[in-house]
Amino acid sequence: MQEIHASQVRPPFYRDERVLGIFSQLLVVIIVVGLGLFFYNNMITGLREKHNIAITFSFLTQTAGFDIGESLIEYSRERTYLRAFVVGLLNTFQVAVLGIIFATALGIFVGVMRLSTNFLVSKIAAVYIDIFRNIPLLVLLIFWAQGVFLKLPRVADAIVLGDAVYLSNRGVAIPWGIPTESWSTYLIILGAGIVVGAGLAYFLREQGKRTGRMPLVTLWFIVTVAAVGLIGWIVLPQPMTLDVPILEGFNTQGGKILSQQFMALLSGLIIYTAAFIAEVVRAGIQSVSKGQREAATALGLTAAQTLRLIIFPQALRVIIPPLTSQYLNLTKNSSLAIAIGYPDLFAVAGNTILNQTGREIEMFTMIMGTYLSLSLLTSLLMNIYNRRIRLVER
Amino acid sequence: MSENTAADEIIICQDVCKWFGDFQALKNCSLRVQAQEVVVIIGPSGSGKSTFIRCINRLEEHQAGDIIVDGIPLTRDVRNIEQIRSETGMVFQQFNLFPHLTVLENITLAPIQVRKMKKDEAMETAMGLLNRVGIPEQADKYPGQLSGGQQQRVAIARSLAMSPKIMLFDEPTSALDPEMIKEVLDVMQELAETGMTMLVVTHEMGFAREVADRIVFMDGGEIMEVGTPEHFFTNAQHERTKLFLSQIL
Ligand SMILES: Nc1ncnc2c1ncn2[C@@H]1O[C@H](COP(=O)(O)OP(=O)(O)OP(=O)(O)O)[C@@H](O)[C@H]1O
Ligand SMILES: [Mg+2]
């Protein structure tokens, strides 16, 4: 009998599957890096020889000399360009994070409504989606700013909600907490509460794994933290005072004022993106085969149990990738802030700083790099999540 | 009404009608099934076999006639629907296992969520059932990692985990390769031998001949003929029954 050793026979390298795989990847890397270097060199030499410009970021430490309407950190015109850049970045970050959270909630709500068997509920959702998906975002934002938030009454005639929230053409004044001396102690207590809550949640989760019936872990966590927070609040002498805005002459005093630009941008982005997310959610739920719902029903699961345990977990796999795109869109679309005067990253860096310094290359490198980093970070987080819920196939 | 509640008649269907829009899929279907009986339903494609058994656990809603399962009338009353569903198991042509759950989780899900069974107990029952259908070693795999025949056996185990009194099968072997059909039919035959009441839509005439107590022939939404396997294979009455049998045998 002839001996068989097929697996030991090696093909010539130019036909070897593994060698070819590595080689083609290497080739791609060399081409990309080479092209990048070529263009970069070209630009640098071009700028130096023709326009006598050198690329430098030293201007960032110079005094900015301009004001910014709103900021999450301390800022004045005496601060540097870099500080101004960070102010814009934080404003963008704030809008993006809040926008993603609220757009997701609203989008899921509308998407589930859209699939309701109740004709009216489903139609309302359909109309919402059709209207807001089909208006250009820029138009929607400008309408929202000029047609809605600017048309609110003057401060003196502000719309008052519950004696605490004032809607006027200056923005929305809401009650806001002001920390007192015991605030830091309170934070420590709250931190301890979170640790205890997390410990309890872990314990409950392990127990749930054993019994198979998962308790509402998140709820218990929240209840625990809230309880500790409440106790701390009672024990300590007023860790924070609530500052409720009041009307004084032609202005509101106290509280926190959410500018009309901020409100217009945030609500515009939420309403617009939620329409797309609703469609993503609907498609995801519909992608789960009818048989899944039937099997669950035949087993005696209730409609709510079927949605929570069978439909949503499977729909999520279809929803996550396009949902990631919507998150990226929202973040990038926030740069339209410049049209309604909200000082986001692009308005501050791409407009004001750039006009004052004339440093196009440097500024755009920084701006694009920042948006790119934000987007990559979002993608990364979503990909990690997506990998965790992937289906096991053969 | 006394005849309707005879203790050993576990399924009573009386003049059941069902429309899909203008199309009448079931026309006055009447059938009484005894406890522990195995009834096989045959008939050409589109004759209403699936629709009929899906009405029994309310996956489809019938619009006229009466269905009484184990003494519980099937009405719009959700409590009755719930009770009937908890007493009937169903096995589908496409298995419909939950792909995001392991085999064991598929089987223990309903006992834990619906019957509020302890996890340990549910797992023990599930392992017992997996032994019964012959694949205890697959417990921790996902459905996507199993062969069709194995998946269908898991689906049967999943239904049995709810300890149903009645099992409905809708062409359980039609999506399987020939060599896997037997392993599923064997499990079903064993189940019949334990005294389970079974309603089986199938084209497997060997199974019908050997296991069925009675055969029901449906055509055009009507129950045309009911009888023992022997009756069917030796002197079927209707022309259409004969024609169908001649095509399929
Ligand atoms: N959801 C539905 N909407 C409209 N018509 C339907 C629906 N379900 C079934 N029908 C129709 O009802 C009739 C009976 O269908 P059913 O699925 O019960 O047939 P079947 O005997 O099970 O056929 P098969 O052997 O192909 O599975 C068919 O004509 C079918 O087109
Ligand atoms: Mg069918």
XYZ file of C-alpha atoms and ligand atoms in Angstrom:
675
model
C 0.000 0.000 0.000
C 1.248 3.427 -0.905
C 1.833 5.837 1.935
C -0.192 9.001 1.945
C 1.307 12.307 3.006
C -0.695 14.834 1.057
C -0.603 17.391 3.843
C 3.197 17.502 3.807
C 3.501 18.414 0.141
C 4.213 22.123 -0.127
C 3.185 24.008 -3.258
C 5.588 26.521 -4.846
C 5.409 29.813 -2.922
C 3.573 31.673 -5.729
C 0.693 29.193 -5.412
C 0.759 28.883 -1.637
C -2.545 30.144 -0.233
C -1.020 31.423 2.977
C 1.948 33.168 1.325
C -0.344 34.812 -1.208
C -2.628 36.062 1.568
C 0.198 37.700 3.493
C 1.762 39.087 0.338
C -1.414 40.783 -0.876
C -1.957 42.423 2.493
C 1.604 43.695 2.554
C 1.186 45.084 -0.937
C -1.896 47.063 0.072
C -0.131 48.540 3.108
C 2.893 49.578 1.009
C 0.729 51.254 -1.625
C -1.388 53.148 0.913
C 1.549 54.343 3.000
C 3.516 55.245 -0.127
C 0.699 57.314 -1.589
C 0.127 59.052 1.746
C 3.807 60.003 2.045
C 3.923 61.176 -1.553
C 0.993 63.561 -1.138
C 2.172 64.796 2.244
C 5.652 65.593 0.906
C 4.142 67.226 -2.103
C 2.000 69.477 0.085
C 4.797 70.413 2.479
C 7.296 71.299 -0.216
C 4.626 73.087 -2.229
C 3.639 75.224 0.727
C 7.222 76.016 1.670
C 8.511 76.857 -1.797
C 5.510 78.605 -3.327
C 3.875 80.296 -0.319
C 6.654 80.223 2.199
C 4.435 78.642 4.833
C 5.619 76.128 7.374
C 3.277 73.909 9.286
C 3.296 74.666 12.982
C 0.883 74.421 15.852
C 2.586 77.029 18.039
C -0.241 79.550 17.472
C -2.427 77.407 19.700
C -0.811 78.889 22.803
C -1.571 82.451 21.732
C -4.410 84.427 23.244
C -7.714 83.774 21.513
C -9.206 87.192 22.057
C -12.799 86.246 21.254
C -15.802 85.289 23.337
C -17.746 82.069 23.114
C -21.479 82.082 23.820
C -21.536 79.044 26.048
C -18.994 76.751 27.566
C -18.882 73.753 29.820
C -15.514 74.813 31.234
C -14.262 78.152 32.425
C -13.373 80.334 29.434
C -12.742 83.973 28.624
C -11.235 85.903 25.720
C -7.893 85.993 27.539
C -7.513 82.229 27.234
C -5.596 80.483 24.449
C -6.767 79.184 21.095
C -6.265 75.661 22.420
C -8.667 76.376 25.274
C -11.202 77.731 22.770
C -10.779 74.592 20.682
C -11.496 72.421 23.728
C -14.594 74.497 24.527
C -15.922 73.783 21.038
C -15.017 70.122 21.326
C -16.873 69.767 24.636
C -19.915 71.527 23.209
C -19.949 69.104 20.279
C -19.438 66.188 22.646
C -22.299 67.325 24.840
C -24.737 67.644 21.938
C -23.637 64.329 20.453
C -23.967 62.322 23.653
C -27.322 63.809 24.657
C -28.527 63.549 21.069
C -27.588 59.871 20.786
C -29.293 58.981 24.059
C -32.572 60.787 23.334
C -32.669 59.887 19.631
C -32.268 56.216 20.538
C -35.086 56.321 23.069
C -37.414 58.227 20.746
C -36.414 56.086 17.750
C -37.147 52.784 19.513
C -40.453 54.176 20.739
C -41.529 55.323 17.267
C -40.202 52.144 15.621
C -42.231 49.898 17.923
C -45.259 52.174 17.452
C -44.866 51.784 13.704
C -45.349 48.027 14.047
C -48.392 48.314 16.274
C -51.489 46.518 15.048
C -53.441 49.591 16.111
C -54.028 51.490 12.881
C -53.950 54.970 14.401
C -50.785 54.407 16.426
C -49.002 52.911 13.443
C -50.100 55.730 11.124
C -48.949 58.452 13.506
C -45.520 56.844 13.603
C -45.480 56.485 9.815
C -46.317 60.155 9.302
C -43.626 61.209 11.776
C -41.016 59.109 9.994
C -42.021 60.279 6.533
C -41.990 63.957 7.433
C -38.692 64.144 9.263
C -36.773 61.737 7.072
C -37.593 63.787 4.024
C -36.678 67.302 5.147
C -33.029 68.321 4.806
C -31.533 68.596 8.259
C -30.182 72.098 7.623
C -33.676 73.333 6.759
C -35.104 71.629 9.810
C -32.479 73.143 12.112
C -32.918 76.677 10.822
C -36.687 76.334 11.025
C -36.367 75.001 14.546
C -34.121 77.876 15.591
C -35.854 80.731 13.807
C -39.386 79.435 13.557
C -39.756 77.865 16.962
C -37.246 78.840 19.618
C -36.787 82.443 18.459
C -40.541 82.867 18.168
C -41.041 82.055 21.812
C -42.306 85.082 23.764
C -40.002 87.678 25.311
C -38.654 86.828 28.723
C -41.195 89.051 30.442
C -44.005 86.967 28.901
C -42.164 83.648 29.106
C -44.129 80.438 29.072
C -43.828 79.079 32.594
C -44.059 75.384 33.324
C -44.740 74.486 36.942
C -43.274 77.780 38.231
C -39.783 76.441 37.517
C -39.139 76.206 33.783
C -39.223 79.356 31.669
C -39.477 79.121 27.893
C -38.575 82.346 26.148
C -36.690 83.611 23.121
C -33.550 83.677 25.267
C -33.698 79.937 25.696
C -34.992 77.618 28.345
C -34.312 78.353 31.988
C -34.465 75.272 34.188
C -33.799 74.731 37.907
C -30.234 73.724 38.592
C -28.395 72.499 41.633
C -25.666 74.594 43.251
C -23.196 72.573 45.325
C -22.510 73.639 48.928
C -19.564 72.787 51.210
C -20.807 69.290 52.024
C -21.086 68.426 48.321
C -17.788 66.547 48.127
C -18.681 64.461 51.187
C -21.970 63.716 49.534
C -20.230 62.564 46.372
C -18.174 60.124 48.440
C -21.345 58.703 50.012
C -22.923 58.440 46.580
C -19.816 56.670 45.283
C -20.115 54.185 48.144
C -23.756 53.712 47.184
C -22.738 52.894 43.617
C -20.206 50.354 44.865
C -22.815 48.718 47.111
C -25.375 48.784 44.287
C -22.912 47.221 41.858
C -22.104 44.515 44.393
C -25.786 43.774 44.871
C -26.365 43.775 41.119
C -23.520 41.297 40.673
C -24.944 39.054 43.365
C -28.438 39.207 41.842
C -27.063 38.473 38.409
C -25.228 35.403 39.614
C -28.345 34.266 41.419
C -30.381 34.932 38.276
C -27.997 32.783 36.277
C -28.552 29.973 38.737
C -32.335 30.153 38.919
C -32.748 31.106 35.264
C -35.127 33.921 36.133
C -33.171 37.149 35.894
C -34.400 39.681 38.462
C -34.593 43.302 37.296
C -30.921 43.855 38.087
C -30.740 47.387 36.717
C -33.786 48.410 38.705
C -32.315 47.055 41.930
C -29.078 48.887 41.213
C -30.910 52.156 40.684
C -33.057 51.648 43.784
C -29.988 50.961 45.938
C -28.050 53.976 44.680
C -31.132 56.170 45.043
C -31.695 54.928 48.601
C -28.101 55.641 49.608
C -28.300 58.993 47.851
C -31.459 59.850 49.746
C -29.989 58.869 53.113
C -26.881 60.942 52.427
C -29.077 63.856 51.459
C -30.976 63.661 54.738
C -27.924 63.129 56.947
C -25.720 65.855 55.490
C -26.586 69.536 55.851
C -27.890 70.339 52.367
C -25.144 69.147 49.997
C -26.738 71.109 47.201
C -29.249 73.872 46.997
C -31.738 73.925 44.214
C -31.600 77.147 42.297
C -34.972 77.784 40.713
C -35.036 80.505 38.066
C -37.275 83.441 38.860
C -38.515 86.239 36.707
C -36.958 89.561 37.575
C -37.900 92.469 35.416
C -36.861 91.670 31.860
C -34.754 88.679 32.737
C -34.739 85.393 34.559
C -32.425 85.030 37.503
C -30.736 81.861 38.657
C -31.163 78.292 37.497
C -29.468 77.187 34.342
C -30.211 78.624 30.957
C -30.121 76.298 27.994
C -29.574 78.645 25.101
C -32.083 78.682 22.285
C -29.273 77.677 19.903
C -28.441 74.650 22.010
C -32.084 73.645 22.341
C -32.729 74.098 18.618
C -29.677 72.061 17.621
C -30.294 69.283 20.117
C -34.010 68.899 19.446
C -33.495 69.138 15.688
C -30.850 66.422 15.721
C -32.931 64.192 17.987
C -36.125 64.494 15.976
C -34.337 64.014 12.666
C -32.163 61.070 13.705
C -34.992 59.362 15.611
C -36.932 59.056 12.358
C -34.054 57.059 10.852
C -33.524 55.021 13.998
C -37.231 54.167 14.026
C -36.863 52.664 10.565
C -33.762 50.754 11.640
C -35.622 49.365 14.660
C -38.647 48.437 12.563
C -36.508 46.633 9.987
C -34.686 44.832 12.783
C -37.848 43.581 14.427
C -39.305 42.558 11.079
C -36.145 40.660 10.194
C -36.941 38.147 12.922
C -38.895 35.390 11.215
C -42.584 34.948 11.946
C -41.841 31.406 13.076
C -39.945 32.712 16.097
C -42.968 34.577 17.384
C -45.204 31.584 16.641
C -42.936 29.150 18.459
C -42.821 31.431 21.491
C -46.586 31.914 21.424
C -47.201 28.181 21.099
C -44.999 27.636 24.159
C -47.271 29.960 26.109
C -45.008 33.006 26.394
C -46.884 36.299 26.653
C -46.515 38.968 23.989
C -44.255 41.024 26.259
C -42.067 38.024 27.117
C -41.817 37.147 23.433
C -40.718 40.673 22.550
C -38.188 40.878 25.378
C -36.721 37.367 25.316
C -37.055 36.289 21.680
C -37.626 39.174 19.270
C -35.452 41.998 20.660
C -32.303 39.937 21.267
C -32.411 38.732 17.663
C -33.442 42.075 16.208
C -30.503 43.722 17.978
C -28.025 41.874 15.772
C -29.597 43.448 12.718
C -30.100 46.829 14.365
C -26.609 47.511 15.752
C -24.614 48.119 12.528
C -27.055 50.610 10.927
C -27.666 52.128 14.344
C -23.931 52.799 14.582
C -24.142 54.666 11.271
C -26.946 56.790 12.656
C -24.869 57.638 15.729
C -21.981 58.657 13.481
C -24.340 60.725 11.331
C -25.723 62.512 14.353
C -22.244 63.338 15.610
C -21.096 64.625 12.236
C -24.383 66.445 11.570
C -23.899 68.383 14.784
C -21.389 70.465 12.797
C -24.391 72.173 11.175
C -24.517 74.058 14.482
C -22.637 76.821 12.715
C -25.817 77.676 10.782
C -27.754 78.511 13.921
C -24.947 80.031 15.921
C -24.174 77.310 18.423
C -20.455 77.307 19.250
C -19.590 73.698 18.496
C -16.194 72.364 17.458
C -16.590 73.353 13.835
C -18.041 76.803 14.518
C -15.262 77.686 16.967
C -12.307 76.038 15.226
C -13.329 75.953 11.593
C -14.737 79.454 11.568
C -13.507 81.803 14.280
C -10.041 80.427 15.007
C -9.349 79.793 11.350
C -10.394 83.297 10.319
C -8.230 84.878 12.976
C -5.112 82.795 12.389
C -5.383 81.762 8.747
C -4.023 78.350 9.637
C -6.196 76.227 7.320
C -4.059 73.126 7.166
C -3.426 72.938 10.881
C -7.000 73.725 11.879
C -8.566 71.319 9.433
C -6.138 68.600 10.414
C -7.194 69.093 14.017
C -10.899 69.330 13.239
C -10.982 66.318 10.957
C -8.786 64.366 13.333
C -11.155 65.147 16.179
C -14.316 64.135 14.310
C -12.513 61.044 13.073
C -11.509 60.118 16.626
C -15.048 60.654 17.924
C -16.438 58.481 15.138
C -13.855 55.747 15.554
C -14.513 55.703 19.286
C -18.252 55.298 18.665
C -17.657 52.562 16.103
C -15.267 50.786 18.409
C -17.723 50.705 21.292
C -20.559 49.545 19.051
C -18.389 46.862 17.452
C -17.403 45.494 20.825
C -21.061 45.317 21.748
C -21.949 43.752 18.407
C -19.332 41.058 18.841
C -20.701 40.161 22.240
C -24.200 39.454 20.904
C -23.241 37.685 17.682
C -25.048 34.456 16.825
C -23.157 31.197 16.934
C -23.370 29.445 13.586
C -21.818 26.311 12.308
C -74.114 19.441 25.409
C -73.314 16.338 27.432
C -71.750 14.589 24.461
C -69.383 17.530 23.949
C -67.808 17.055 27.304
C -67.307 13.314 27.209
C -64.315 12.770 29.433
C -62.097 11.021 26.920
C -62.668 13.406 23.989
C -59.734 15.733 24.410
C -60.194 17.779 21.218
C -63.607 18.631 19.847
C -63.930 20.643 16.651
C -67.432 21.377 15.460
C -68.112 23.119 12.137
C -64.925 25.163 12.316
C -64.694 27.836 9.599
C -61.809 30.135 8.808
C -61.448 32.875 6.225
C -58.342 34.707 5.046
C -60.003 37.841 3.707
C -62.468 36.546 1.133
C -60.802 33.176 0.837
C -62.331 30.403 2.946
C -59.519 28.164 4.128
C -61.609 25.925 6.421
C -65.159 24.861 5.624
C -67.190 23.355 8.472
C -64.443 21.092 9.736
C -65.587 18.716 12.465
C -63.333 16.266 14.245
C -63.278 14.612 17.655
C -60.018 13.267 18.993
C -59.860 10.832 21.907
C -57.236 11.168 24.588
C -54.109 9.164 23.688
C -55.209 8.951 20.080
C -52.824 9.568 17.182
C -54.523 11.259 14.246
C -52.643 11.853 11.026
C -53.877 14.569 8.667
C -53.097 14.246 4.978
C -54.144 16.166 1.913
C -52.802 18.140 -1.043
C -50.905 21.384 -0.628
C -53.147 24.297 0.261
C -55.956 22.070 1.510
C -55.939 23.736 4.944
C -54.094 21.131 7.039
C -51.776 23.644 8.702
C -54.545 26.158 9.161
C -56.665 23.522 10.873
C -54.145 22.469 13.497
C -52.996 26.067 13.998
C -56.547 26.974 14.950
C -56.398 24.477 17.792
C -53.741 26.454 19.699
C -54.939 29.793 18.385
C -51.995 30.601 16.149
C -54.883 31.286 13.768
C -58.272 32.506 14.905
C -61.307 30.591 13.634
C -64.317 32.704 12.819
C -67.166 30.230 13.143
C -67.747 26.910 14.859
C -66.538 25.579 18.205
C -63.205 24.259 19.382
C -63.011 22.682 22.827
C -59.655 21.456 24.094
C -59.618 19.298 27.215
C -62.945 20.754 28.241
C -61.814 24.360 27.728
C -63.743 26.244 25.051
C -61.443 28.221 22.751
C -62.941 31.709 22.756
C -61.589 35.245 22.816
C -61.090 34.791 26.572
C -57.347 35.157 26.985
C -57.337 32.982 30.087
C -58.775 30.096 28.105
C -56.303 30.679 25.289
C -53.460 30.675 27.803
C -54.674 27.432 29.373
C -55.092 25.698 26.046
C -51.642 26.771 24.892
C -50.101 25.463 28.063
C -51.665 22.062 27.391
C -50.664 21.814 23.740
C -47.196 21.606 22.288
C -46.424 22.356 18.664
C -43.637 21.240 16.354
C -43.080 23.158 13.132
C -41.740 22.239 9.727
C -38.961 24.835 10.064
C -38.128 23.838 13.675
C -38.228 27.492 14.828
C -35.641 26.995 17.540
C -34.424 30.213 19.148
C -31.024 30.748 17.508
C -29.650 33.026 20.230
C -30.178 30.448 22.980
C -28.371 27.172 23.578
C -30.220 23.883 23.211
C -30.635 23.690 26.964
C -31.849 27.295 27.178
C -34.315 26.652 24.364
C -35.824 23.818 26.351
C -35.803 25.467 29.783
C -37.052 28.901 28.666
C -40.794 28.237 28.762
C -40.822 26.079 31.919
C -38.913 28.823 33.741
C -40.762 31.817 32.304
C -44.269 30.405 31.990
C -44.431 27.628 34.573
C -42.146 29.511 36.999
C -40.087 26.377 37.487
C -36.766 26.505 39.369
C -33.776 26.515 37.040
C -32.208 23.369 38.510
C -35.445 21.497 38.126
C -35.966 22.759 34.575
C -32.406 21.759 33.621
C -32.906 18.313 35.040
C -36.136 17.853 33.102
C -34.466 19.186 29.975
C -31.561 16.762 30.247
C -34.036 13.920 30.725
C -35.853 14.978 27.565
C -32.619 15.329 25.600
C -31.778 11.785 26.623
C -35.176 10.683 25.456
C -34.694 12.224 22.007
C -31.183 10.818 21.895
C -28.923 13.923 21.876
C -27.856 14.676 25.471
C -24.361 15.578 24.229
C -25.699 18.587 22.282
C -27.066 20.418 25.344
C -24.647 23.349 25.281
C -24.538 23.922 21.537
C -26.501 26.515 19.639
C -29.213 25.472 17.151
C -27.098 26.713 14.250
C -24.501 24.078 15.107
C -26.900 21.127 14.832
C -28.126 19.072 11.885
C -31.751 19.415 10.809
C -32.769 16.146 12.400
C -31.096 17.106 15.660
C -32.799 20.502 15.596
C -36.206 18.955 15.134
C -35.578 16.579 18.018
C -34.636 19.553 20.199
C -37.871 21.244 19.088
C -39.829 18.188 20.202
C -38.011 18.159 23.537
C -38.725 21.894 23.920
C -42.450 21.282 23.514
C -42.440 18.281 25.830
C -40.753 20.335 28.550
C -44.072 22.071 29.116
C -45.660 18.641 29.808
C -48.417 19.099 27.250
C -51.392 16.764 27.016
C -51.577 17.215 23.261
C -48.861 17.507 20.642
C -49.462 19.137 17.263
C -47.005 18.379 14.467
C -47.039 20.390 11.218
C -45.011 18.449 8.650
C -42.171 17.838 11.099
C -40.013 15.936 8.602
C -40.648 17.900 5.402
C -37.567 20.086 5.756
C -35.251 17.177 6.506
C -32.857 15.169 4.389
C -34.037 11.578 3.906
C -31.498 10.077 6.260
C -32.670 12.317 9.097
C -36.375 11.687 8.684
C -36.229 8.349 10.420
C -34.584 9.656 13.579
C -37.407 12.159 14.028
C -40.155 9.670 13.176
C -38.683 7.229 15.689
C -38.919 9.844 18.421
C -42.520 10.552 17.432
C -43.405 6.877 17.423
C -41.972 6.440 20.903
C -43.958 9.442 22.028
C -47.135 7.891 20.626
C -46.380 4.694 22.508
C -46.268 6.605 25.808
C -49.896 7.560 25.228
C -49.495 11.152 24.042
C -52.446 12.565 22.118
C -51.022 13.574 18.746
C -52.299 15.426 15.696
C -49.787 15.009 12.902
C -49.794 16.660 9.486
C -47.417 14.584 7.392
C -46.751 13.008 4.031
C -44.975 10.039 5.624
C -47.418 7.271 4.755
C -45.310 4.605 6.444
C -45.650 6.500 9.706
C -49.383 6.963 9.145
C -49.897 3.282 8.459
C -47.917 2.136 11.471
C -48.628 4.706 14.150
C -51.915 6.440 13.360
C -55.148 5.342 14.966
C -57.065 7.345 12.406
C -56.274 9.271 9.259
C -58.033 12.467 8.183
C -58.036 13.457 4.531
C -58.523 17.158 3.784
C -59.086 18.846 0.459
C -60.129 22.374 -0.423
C -60.577 23.344 3.232
C -62.919 20.442 3.962
C -62.461 17.228 5.884
C -63.353 14.746 3.131
C -62.830 11.442 4.847
C -61.868 10.034 8.243
C -60.962 6.433 8.952
C -58.458 3.887 10.160
C -55.245 3.436 8.164
C -56.567 0.097 7.007
C -59.726 1.715 5.690
C -57.662 4.279 3.811
C -55.210 1.931 2.211
C -57.746 -0.733 1.234
C -61.088 0.902 0.487
C -61.001 4.693 0.515
C -64.427 6.014 -0.414
C -63.859 9.356 -2.125
C -62.476 9.638 -5.611
C -60.235 12.501 -4.515
C -58.865 10.474 -1.621
C -57.996 7.655 -3.980
C -56.417 10.050 -6.445
C -54.326 11.686 -3.710
C -53.212 8.339 -2.299
C -52.296 7.051 -5.734
C -50.088 10.108 -6.274
C -48.360 9.928 -2.963
C -47.858 6.170 -2.526
N -51.870 34.010 6.361
C -52.563 33.674 5.254
N -53.125 34.629 4.484
C -53.843 34.308 3.392
N -54.042 33.062 2.968
C -53.519 32.054 3.678
C -52.740 32.314 4.848
N -52.335 31.129 5.372
C -52.835 30.179 4.532
N -53.533 30.738 3.536
C -54.232 30.011 2.473
O -55.081 29.059 3.081
C -55.027 27.831 2.363
C -54.666 26.701 3.281
O -53.332 26.882 3.686
P -52.570 25.838 4.598
O -51.247 26.401 4.892
O -53.437 25.475 5.742
O -52.446 24.600 3.619
P -51.707 23.221 3.877
O -52.723 22.174 3.651
O -51.020 23.237 5.158
O -50.696 23.186 2.681
P -49.167 22.657 2.648
O -49.219 21.186 2.495
O -48.600 23.312 1.427
O -48.513 23.110 3.904
C -54.053 28.014 1.227
O -54.780 28.245 0.040
C -53.271 29.240 1.607
O -52.926 29.979 0.456
Mg -48.952 23.340 5.752
